[in-house]
GROMACS .gro file of C-alpha atoms in nm:
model
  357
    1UNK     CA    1  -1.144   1.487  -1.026
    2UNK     CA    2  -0.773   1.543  -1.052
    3UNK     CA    3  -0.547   1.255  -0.866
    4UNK     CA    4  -0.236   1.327  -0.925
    5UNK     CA    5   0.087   1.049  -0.915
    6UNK     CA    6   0.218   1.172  -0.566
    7UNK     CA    7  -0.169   1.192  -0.452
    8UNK     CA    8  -0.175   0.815  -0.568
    9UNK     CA    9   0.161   0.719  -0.415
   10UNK     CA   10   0.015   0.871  -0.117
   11UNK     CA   11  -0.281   0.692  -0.093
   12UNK     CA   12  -0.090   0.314  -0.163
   13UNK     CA   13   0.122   0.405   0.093
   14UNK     CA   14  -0.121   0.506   0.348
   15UNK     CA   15  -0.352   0.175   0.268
   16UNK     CA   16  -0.080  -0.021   0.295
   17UNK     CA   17   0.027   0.156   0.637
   18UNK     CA   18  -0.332   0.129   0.739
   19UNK     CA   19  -0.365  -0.224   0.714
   20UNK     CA   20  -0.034  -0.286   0.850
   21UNK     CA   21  -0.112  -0.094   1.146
   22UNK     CA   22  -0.453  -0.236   1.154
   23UNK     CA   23  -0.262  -0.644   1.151
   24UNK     CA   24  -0.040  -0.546   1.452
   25UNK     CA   25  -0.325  -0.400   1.618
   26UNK     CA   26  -0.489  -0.708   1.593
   27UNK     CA   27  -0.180  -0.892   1.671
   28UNK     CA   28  -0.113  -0.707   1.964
   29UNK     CA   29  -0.489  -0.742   2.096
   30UNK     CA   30  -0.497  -1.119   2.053
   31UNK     CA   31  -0.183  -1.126   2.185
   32UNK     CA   32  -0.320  -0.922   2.518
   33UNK     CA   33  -0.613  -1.123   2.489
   34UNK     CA   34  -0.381  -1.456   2.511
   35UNK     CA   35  -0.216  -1.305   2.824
   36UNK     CA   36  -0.524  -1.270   2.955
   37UNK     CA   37  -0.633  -1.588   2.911
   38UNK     CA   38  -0.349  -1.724   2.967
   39UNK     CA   39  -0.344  -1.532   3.340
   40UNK     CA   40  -0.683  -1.610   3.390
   41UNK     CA   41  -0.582  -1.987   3.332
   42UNK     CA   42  -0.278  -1.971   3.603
   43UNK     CA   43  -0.466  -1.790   3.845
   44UNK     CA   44  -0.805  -2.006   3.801
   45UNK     CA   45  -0.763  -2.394   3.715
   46UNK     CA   46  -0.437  -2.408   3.726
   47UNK     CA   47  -0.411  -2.264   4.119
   48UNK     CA   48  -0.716  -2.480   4.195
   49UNK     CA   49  -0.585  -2.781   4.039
   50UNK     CA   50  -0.224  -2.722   4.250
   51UNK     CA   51  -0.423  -2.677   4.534
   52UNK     CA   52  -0.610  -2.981   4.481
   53UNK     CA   53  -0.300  -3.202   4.478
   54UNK     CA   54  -0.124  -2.999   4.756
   55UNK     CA   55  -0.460  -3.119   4.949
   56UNK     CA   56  -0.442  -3.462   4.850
   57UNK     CA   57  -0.037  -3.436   4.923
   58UNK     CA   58  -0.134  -3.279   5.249
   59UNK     CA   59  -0.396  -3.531   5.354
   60UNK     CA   60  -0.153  -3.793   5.324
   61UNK     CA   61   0.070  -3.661   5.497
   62UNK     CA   62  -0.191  -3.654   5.750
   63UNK     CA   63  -0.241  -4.038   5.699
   64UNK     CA   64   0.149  -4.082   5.694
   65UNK     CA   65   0.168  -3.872   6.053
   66UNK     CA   66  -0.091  -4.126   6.202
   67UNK     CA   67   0.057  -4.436   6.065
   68UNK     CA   68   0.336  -4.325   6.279
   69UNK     CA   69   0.128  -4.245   6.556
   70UNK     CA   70  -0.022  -4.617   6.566
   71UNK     CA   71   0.374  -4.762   6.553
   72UNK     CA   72   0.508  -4.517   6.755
   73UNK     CA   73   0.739  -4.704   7.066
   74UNK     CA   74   0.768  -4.443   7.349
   75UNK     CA   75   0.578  -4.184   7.559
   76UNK     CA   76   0.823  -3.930   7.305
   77UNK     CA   77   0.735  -4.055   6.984
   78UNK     CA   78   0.377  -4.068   7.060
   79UNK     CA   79   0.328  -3.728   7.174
   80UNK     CA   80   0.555  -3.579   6.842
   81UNK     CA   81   0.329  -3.806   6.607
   82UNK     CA   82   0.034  -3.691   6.782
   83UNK     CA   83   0.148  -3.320   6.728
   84UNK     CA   84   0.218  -3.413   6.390
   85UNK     CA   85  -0.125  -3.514   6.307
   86UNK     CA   86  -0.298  -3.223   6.490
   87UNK     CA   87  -0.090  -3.003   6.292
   88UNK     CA   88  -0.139  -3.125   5.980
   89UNK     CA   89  -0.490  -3.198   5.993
   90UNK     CA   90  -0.560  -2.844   6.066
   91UNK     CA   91  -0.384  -2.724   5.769
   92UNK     CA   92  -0.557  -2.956   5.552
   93UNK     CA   93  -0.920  -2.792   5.710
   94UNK     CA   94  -0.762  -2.474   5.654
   95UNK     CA   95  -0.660  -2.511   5.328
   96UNK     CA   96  -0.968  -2.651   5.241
   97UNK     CA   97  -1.219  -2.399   5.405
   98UNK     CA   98  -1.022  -2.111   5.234
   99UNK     CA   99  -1.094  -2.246   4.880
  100UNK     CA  100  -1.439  -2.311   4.977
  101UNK     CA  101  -1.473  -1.973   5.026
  102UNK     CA  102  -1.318  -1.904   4.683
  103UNK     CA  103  -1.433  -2.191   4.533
  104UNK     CA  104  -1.695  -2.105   4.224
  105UNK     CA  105  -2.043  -2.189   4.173
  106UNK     CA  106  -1.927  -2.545   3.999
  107UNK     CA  107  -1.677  -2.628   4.225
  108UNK     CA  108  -1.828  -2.541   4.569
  109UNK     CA  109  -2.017  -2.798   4.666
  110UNK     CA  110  -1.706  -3.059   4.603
  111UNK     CA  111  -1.463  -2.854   4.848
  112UNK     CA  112  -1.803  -2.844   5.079
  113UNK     CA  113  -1.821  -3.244   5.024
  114UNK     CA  114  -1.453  -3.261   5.125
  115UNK     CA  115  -1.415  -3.011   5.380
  116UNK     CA  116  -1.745  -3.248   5.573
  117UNK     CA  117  -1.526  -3.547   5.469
  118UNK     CA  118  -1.235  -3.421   5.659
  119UNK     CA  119  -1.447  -3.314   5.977
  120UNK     CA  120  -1.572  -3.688   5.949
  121UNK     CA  121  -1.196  -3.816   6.013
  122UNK     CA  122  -1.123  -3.600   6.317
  123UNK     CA  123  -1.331  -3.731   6.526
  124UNK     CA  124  -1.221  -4.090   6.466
  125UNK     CA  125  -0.843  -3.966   6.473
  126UNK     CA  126  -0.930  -3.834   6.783
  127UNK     CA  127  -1.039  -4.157   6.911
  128UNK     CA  128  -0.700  -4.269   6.793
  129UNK     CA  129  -0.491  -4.032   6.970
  130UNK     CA  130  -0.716  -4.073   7.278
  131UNK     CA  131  -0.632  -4.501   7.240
  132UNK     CA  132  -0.232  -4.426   7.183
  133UNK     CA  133  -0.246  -4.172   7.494
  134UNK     CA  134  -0.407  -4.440   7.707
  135UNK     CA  135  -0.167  -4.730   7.564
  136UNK     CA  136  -0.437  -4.887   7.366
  137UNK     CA  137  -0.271  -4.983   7.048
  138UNK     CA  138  -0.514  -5.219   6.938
  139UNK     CA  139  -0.778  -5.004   6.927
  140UNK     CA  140  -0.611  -4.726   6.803
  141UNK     CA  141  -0.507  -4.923   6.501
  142UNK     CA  142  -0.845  -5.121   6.441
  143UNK     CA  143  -0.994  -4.753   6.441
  144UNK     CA  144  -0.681  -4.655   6.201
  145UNK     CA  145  -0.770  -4.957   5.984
  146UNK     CA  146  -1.148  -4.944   5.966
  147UNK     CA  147  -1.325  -4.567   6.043
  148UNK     CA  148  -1.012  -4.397   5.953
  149UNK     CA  149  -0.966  -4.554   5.615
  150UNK     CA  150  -1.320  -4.504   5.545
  151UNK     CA  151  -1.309  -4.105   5.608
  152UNK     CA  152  -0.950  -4.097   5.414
  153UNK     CA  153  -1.124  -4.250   5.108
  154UNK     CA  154  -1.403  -4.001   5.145
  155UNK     CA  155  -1.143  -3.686   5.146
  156UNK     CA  156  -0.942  -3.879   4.883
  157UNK     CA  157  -1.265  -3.886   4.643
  158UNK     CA  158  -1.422  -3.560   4.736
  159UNK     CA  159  -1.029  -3.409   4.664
  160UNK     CA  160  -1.030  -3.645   4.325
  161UNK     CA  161  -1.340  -3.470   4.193
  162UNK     CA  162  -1.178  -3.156   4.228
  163UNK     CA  163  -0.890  -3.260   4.058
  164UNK     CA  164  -1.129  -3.435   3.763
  165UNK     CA  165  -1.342  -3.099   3.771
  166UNK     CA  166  -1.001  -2.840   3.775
  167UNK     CA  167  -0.831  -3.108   3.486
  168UNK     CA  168  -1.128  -3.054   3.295
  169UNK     CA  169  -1.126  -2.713   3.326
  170UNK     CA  170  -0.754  -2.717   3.209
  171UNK     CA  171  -0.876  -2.908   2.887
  172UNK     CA  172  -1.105  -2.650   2.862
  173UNK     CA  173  -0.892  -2.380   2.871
  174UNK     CA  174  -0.664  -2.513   2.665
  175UNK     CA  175  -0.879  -2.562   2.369
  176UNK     CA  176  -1.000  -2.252   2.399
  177UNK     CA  177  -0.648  -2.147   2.361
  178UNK     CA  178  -0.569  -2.323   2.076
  179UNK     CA  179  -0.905  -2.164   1.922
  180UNK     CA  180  -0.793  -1.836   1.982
  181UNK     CA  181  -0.411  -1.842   1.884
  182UNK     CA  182  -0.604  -2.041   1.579
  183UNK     CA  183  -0.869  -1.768   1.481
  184UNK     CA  184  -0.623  -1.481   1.585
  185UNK     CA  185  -0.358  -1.636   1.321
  186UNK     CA  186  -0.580  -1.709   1.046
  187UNK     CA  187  -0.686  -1.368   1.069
  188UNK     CA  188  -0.349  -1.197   1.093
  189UNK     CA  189  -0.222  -1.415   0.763
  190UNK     CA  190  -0.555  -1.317   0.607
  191UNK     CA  191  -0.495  -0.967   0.680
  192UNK     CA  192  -0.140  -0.993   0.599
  193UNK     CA  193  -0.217  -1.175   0.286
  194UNK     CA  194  -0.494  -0.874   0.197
  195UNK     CA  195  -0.252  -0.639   0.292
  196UNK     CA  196   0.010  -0.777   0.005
  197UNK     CA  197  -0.254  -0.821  -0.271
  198UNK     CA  198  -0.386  -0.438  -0.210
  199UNK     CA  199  -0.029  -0.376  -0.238
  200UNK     CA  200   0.076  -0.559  -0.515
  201UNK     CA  201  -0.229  -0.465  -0.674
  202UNK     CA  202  -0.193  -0.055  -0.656
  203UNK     CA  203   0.129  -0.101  -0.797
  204UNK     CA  204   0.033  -0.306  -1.077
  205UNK     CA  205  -0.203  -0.029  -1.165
  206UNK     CA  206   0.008   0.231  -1.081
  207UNK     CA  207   0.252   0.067  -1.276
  208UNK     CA  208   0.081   0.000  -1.580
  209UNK     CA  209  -0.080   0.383  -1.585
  210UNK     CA  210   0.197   0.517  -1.606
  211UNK     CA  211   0.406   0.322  -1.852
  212UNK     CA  212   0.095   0.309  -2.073
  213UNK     CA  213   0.106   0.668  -2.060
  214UNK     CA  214   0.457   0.730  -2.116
  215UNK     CA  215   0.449   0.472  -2.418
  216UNK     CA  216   0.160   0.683  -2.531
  217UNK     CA  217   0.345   1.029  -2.489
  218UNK     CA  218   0.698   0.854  -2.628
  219UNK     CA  219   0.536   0.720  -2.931
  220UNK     CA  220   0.415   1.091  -2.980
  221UNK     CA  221   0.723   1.220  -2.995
  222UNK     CA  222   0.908   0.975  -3.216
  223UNK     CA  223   0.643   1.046  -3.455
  224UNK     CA  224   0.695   1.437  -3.413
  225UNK     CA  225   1.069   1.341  -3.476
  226UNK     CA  226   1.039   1.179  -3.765
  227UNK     CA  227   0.838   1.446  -3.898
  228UNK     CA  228   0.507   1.292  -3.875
  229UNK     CA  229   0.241   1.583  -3.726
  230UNK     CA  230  -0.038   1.408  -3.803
  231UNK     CA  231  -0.096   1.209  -3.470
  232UNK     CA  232  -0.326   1.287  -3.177
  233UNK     CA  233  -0.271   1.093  -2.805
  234UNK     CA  234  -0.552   1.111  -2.526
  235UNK     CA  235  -0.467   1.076  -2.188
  236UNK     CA  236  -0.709   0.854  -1.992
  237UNK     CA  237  -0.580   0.976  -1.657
  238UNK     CA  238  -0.595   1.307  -1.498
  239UNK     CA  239  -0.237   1.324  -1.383
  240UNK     CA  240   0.058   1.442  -1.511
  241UNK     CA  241   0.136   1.191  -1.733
  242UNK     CA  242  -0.209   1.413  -1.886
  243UNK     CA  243  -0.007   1.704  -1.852
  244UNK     CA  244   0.280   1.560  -2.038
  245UNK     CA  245   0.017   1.440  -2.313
  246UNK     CA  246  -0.128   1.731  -2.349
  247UNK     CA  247   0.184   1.966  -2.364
  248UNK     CA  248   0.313   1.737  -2.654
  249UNK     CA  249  -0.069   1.757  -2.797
  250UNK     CA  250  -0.008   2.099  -2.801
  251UNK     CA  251   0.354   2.115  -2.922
  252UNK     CA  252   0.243   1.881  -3.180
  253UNK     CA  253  -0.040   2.149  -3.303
  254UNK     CA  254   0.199   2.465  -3.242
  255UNK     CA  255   0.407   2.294  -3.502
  256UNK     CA  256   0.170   2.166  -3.731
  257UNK     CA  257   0.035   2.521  -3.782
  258UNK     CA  258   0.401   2.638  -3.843
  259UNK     CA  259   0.415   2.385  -4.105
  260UNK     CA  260   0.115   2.536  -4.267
  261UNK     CA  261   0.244   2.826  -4.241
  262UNK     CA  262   0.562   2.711  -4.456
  263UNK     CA  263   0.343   2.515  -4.677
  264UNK     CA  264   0.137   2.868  -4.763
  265UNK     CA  265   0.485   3.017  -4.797
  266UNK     CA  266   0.610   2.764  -5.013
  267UNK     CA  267   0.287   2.793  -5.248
  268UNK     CA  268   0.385   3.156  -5.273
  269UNK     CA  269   0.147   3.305  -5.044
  270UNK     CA  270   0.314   3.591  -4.849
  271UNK     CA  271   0.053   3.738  -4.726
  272UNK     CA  272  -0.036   3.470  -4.444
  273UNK     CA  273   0.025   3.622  -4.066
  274UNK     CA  274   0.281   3.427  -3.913
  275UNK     CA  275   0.099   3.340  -3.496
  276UNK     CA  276   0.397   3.324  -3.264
  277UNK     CA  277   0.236   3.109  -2.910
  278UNK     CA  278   0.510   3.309  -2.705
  279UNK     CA  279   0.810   3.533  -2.673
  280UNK     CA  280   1.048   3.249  -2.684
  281UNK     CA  281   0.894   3.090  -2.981
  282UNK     CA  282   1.193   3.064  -3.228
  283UNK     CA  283   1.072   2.877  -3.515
  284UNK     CA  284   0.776   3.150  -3.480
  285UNK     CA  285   1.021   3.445  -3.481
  286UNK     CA  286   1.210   3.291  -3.769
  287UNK     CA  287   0.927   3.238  -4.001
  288UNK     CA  288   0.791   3.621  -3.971
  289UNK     CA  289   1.207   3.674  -4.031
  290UNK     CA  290   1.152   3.525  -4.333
  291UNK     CA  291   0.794   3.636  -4.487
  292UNK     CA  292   0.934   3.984  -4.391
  293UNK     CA  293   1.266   3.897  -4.578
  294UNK     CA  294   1.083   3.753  -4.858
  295UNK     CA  295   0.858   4.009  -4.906
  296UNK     CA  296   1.101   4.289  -4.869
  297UNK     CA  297   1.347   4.094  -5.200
  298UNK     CA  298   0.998   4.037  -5.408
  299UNK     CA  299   0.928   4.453  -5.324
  300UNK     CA  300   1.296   4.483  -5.434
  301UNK     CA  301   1.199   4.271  -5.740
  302UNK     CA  302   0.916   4.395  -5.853
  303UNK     CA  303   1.071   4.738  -5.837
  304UNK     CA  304   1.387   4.632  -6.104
  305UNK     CA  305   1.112   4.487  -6.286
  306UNK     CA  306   0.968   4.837  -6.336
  307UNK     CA  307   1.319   4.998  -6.365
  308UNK     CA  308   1.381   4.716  -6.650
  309UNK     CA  309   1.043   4.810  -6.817
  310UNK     CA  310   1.038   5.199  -6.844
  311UNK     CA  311   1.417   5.168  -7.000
  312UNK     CA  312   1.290   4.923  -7.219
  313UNK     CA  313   1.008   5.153  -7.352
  314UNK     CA  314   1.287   5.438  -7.402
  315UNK     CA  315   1.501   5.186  -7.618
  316UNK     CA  316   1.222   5.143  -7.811
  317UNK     CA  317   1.083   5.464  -7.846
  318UNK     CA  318   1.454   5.582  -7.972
  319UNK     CA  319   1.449   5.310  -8.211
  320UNK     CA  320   1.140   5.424  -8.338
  321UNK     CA  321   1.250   5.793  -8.386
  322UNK     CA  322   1.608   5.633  -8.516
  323UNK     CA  323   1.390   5.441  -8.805
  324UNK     CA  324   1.187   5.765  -8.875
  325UNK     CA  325   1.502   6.020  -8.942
  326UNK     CA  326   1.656   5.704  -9.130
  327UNK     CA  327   1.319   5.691  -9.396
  328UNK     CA  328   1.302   6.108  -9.458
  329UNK     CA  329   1.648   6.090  -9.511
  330UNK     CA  330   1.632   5.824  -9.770
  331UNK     CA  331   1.358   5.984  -9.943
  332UNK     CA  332   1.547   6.307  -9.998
  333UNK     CA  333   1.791   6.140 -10.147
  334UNK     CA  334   1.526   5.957 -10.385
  335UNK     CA  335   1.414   6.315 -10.410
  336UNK     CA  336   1.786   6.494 -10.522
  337UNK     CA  337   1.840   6.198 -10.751
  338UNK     CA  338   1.525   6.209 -10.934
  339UNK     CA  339   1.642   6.630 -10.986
  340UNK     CA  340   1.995   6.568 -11.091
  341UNK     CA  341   1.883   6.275 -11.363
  342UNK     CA  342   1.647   6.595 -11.495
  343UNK     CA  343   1.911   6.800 -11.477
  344UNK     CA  344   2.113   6.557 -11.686
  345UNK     CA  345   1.869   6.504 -11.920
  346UNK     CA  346   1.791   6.830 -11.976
  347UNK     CA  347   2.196   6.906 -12.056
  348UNK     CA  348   2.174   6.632 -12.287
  349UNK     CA  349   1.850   6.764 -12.484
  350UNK     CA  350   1.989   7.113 -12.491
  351UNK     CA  351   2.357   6.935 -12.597
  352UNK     CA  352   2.131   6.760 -12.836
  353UNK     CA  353   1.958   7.062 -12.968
  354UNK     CA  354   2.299   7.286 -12.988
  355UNK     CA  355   2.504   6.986 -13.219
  356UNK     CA  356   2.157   6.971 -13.457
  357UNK     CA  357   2.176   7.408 -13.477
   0.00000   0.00000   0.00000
């Protein structure tokens, strides 16, 4: 399978947007999930536990409005104390009956406990107003002192457990919290942390392919430089760096061939056939320039070499008729002499034979 560079600087980048997406979706859902906890928390224990000390505020406010009642001086000051208490004894109830009714399955049965307590104490406050409205102070505060401060204490404790329950809850809620921001950060910097070492470690490899490969491919081509067409590179990758390899494999066998070529050239073969790989190959085109050249001057050659050796023959063949005229000729002469010494001789005899007559 091919995978090219841009195919693997595609992929990098997409893993590394991947998980980067895929640590701020997780950021952003524990961070929802916080908000939801952390609403959840407001509008459960923390509104219970408000309402709790509101309540216990309220009911002693309650207490506060019937001390006053008990050392009120006056027709006046007893009947706006005794207002007072009504009124704030029935928001106390109220409050309290409404987060009964909202109150869950844990905490019901405390707001029951304290809504009973606080039905307990009206009856003995009403025995208190009734003793203030009739002039009885003494009663009113002996009632105050003894039943009254026995129901308070009830409310007060019921109220307390709801405070110890909703504080608990709080706790609760809180370490669950922590546990959460805890897990949700250990897995973002884990993610984060994966994130970087995928990154760093694509381009590391990414890095190293490719300057492995170029090394490979540049070493190739200082060798072709200096001359050297004896060396072969494989690419390990399918890429283009293997493209590159292969297109200085094959410029490295192109000229190797050429240099064969030469080398048959040189030995004084011209009959090898020159290949030319295209129609821009110029050391191609300039070699079959030159074995046509060359064998076009040896033609030439070998035809003064004929030229040379039919004159020669002629030369000789005159030379030959030259020393054949020269040797008749000579023995003529032999010939003539050899007559004219008989000639001579035969004067002298006859001279000879005329002086003797």
């Amino acid at each position: 399978m091919r995978i090219t560079i841009k195919l693997k600087l595609a992929i990098a980048f997409a893993i590394v947007i991947v998980l980067s997406a895929l640590t701020a979706w997780i950021g952003i859902a524990n961070l929802a999930s916080l908000d939801k906890n952390l609403t959840s928390l407001v509008d459960g224990p923390v509104t219970r536990q408000r309402l709790s000390l509101e309540l216990s505020n309220t009911s002693l406010s309650v207490v506060r409005a019937e001390k006053n009642l008990i050392t009120a001086i006056g027709r006046e000051e007893i009947e706006r104390f005794d207002a007072e208490v009504v009124k704030e004894r029935q928001e106390l109830l109220g409050a309290i009956e409404k987060a009964e009714a909202t109150a869950t399955t844990q905490g019901k049965p405390m707001w029951t406990a304290a809504r009973i307590a606080v039905q307990q104490w009206i009856p003995v406050q009403d025995r208190i107003r009734a003793a203030m409205q009739q002039g009885n102070v003494s009663q009113a505060r002996d009632l105050s002192s003894n039943q009254a401060r026995e129901a308070v204490v009830a409310v007060h404790k019921s109220l307390g457990a709801i405070e110890e329950l909703n504080r608990g809850r709080l706790e609760s809620a809180k370490h669950a919290a922590d546990e959460e921001y805890d897990g949700a950060r250990s897995l973002m910097l884990g993610m984060v942390i994966g994130a970087l070492v995928i990154a760093v470690a694509i381009a590391a490899w990414m890095a190293l392919s490719i300057s492995r490969g170029l090394a490979r491919a540049g070493a190739l081509a200082e060798a072709v430089a200096l001359g050297d067409l004896s060396q072969k590179v494989e690419a390990s990758s399918n890429d283009e760096i293997k493209d590159l390899i292969d297109a200085l494999d094959r410029m490295t066998t192109n000229l190797r061939t050429n240099a064969e070529v030469a080398d048959t050239i040189a030995d004084g073969d011209l009959t090898v056939k020159v290949q030319r790989f295209s129609e821009k190959d110029m050391l191609g085109m300039a070699l079959e320039r030159m074995v046509t050249r060359l064998r076009q001057v040896v033609s030439e050659s070998l035809g003064a070499a004929d030229n040379v050796s039919c004159g020669s023959q002629q030369l000789s063949s005159a030379a030959e008729q030259l020393s054949a005229g020269a040797t008749e000729q000579a023995a003529s002469a032999e010939e003539a002499s050899s007559s004219m010494e008989e000639m001579a001789a035969n004067i002298k005899q006859n001279a000879d034979n005329a002086s003797q007559t």
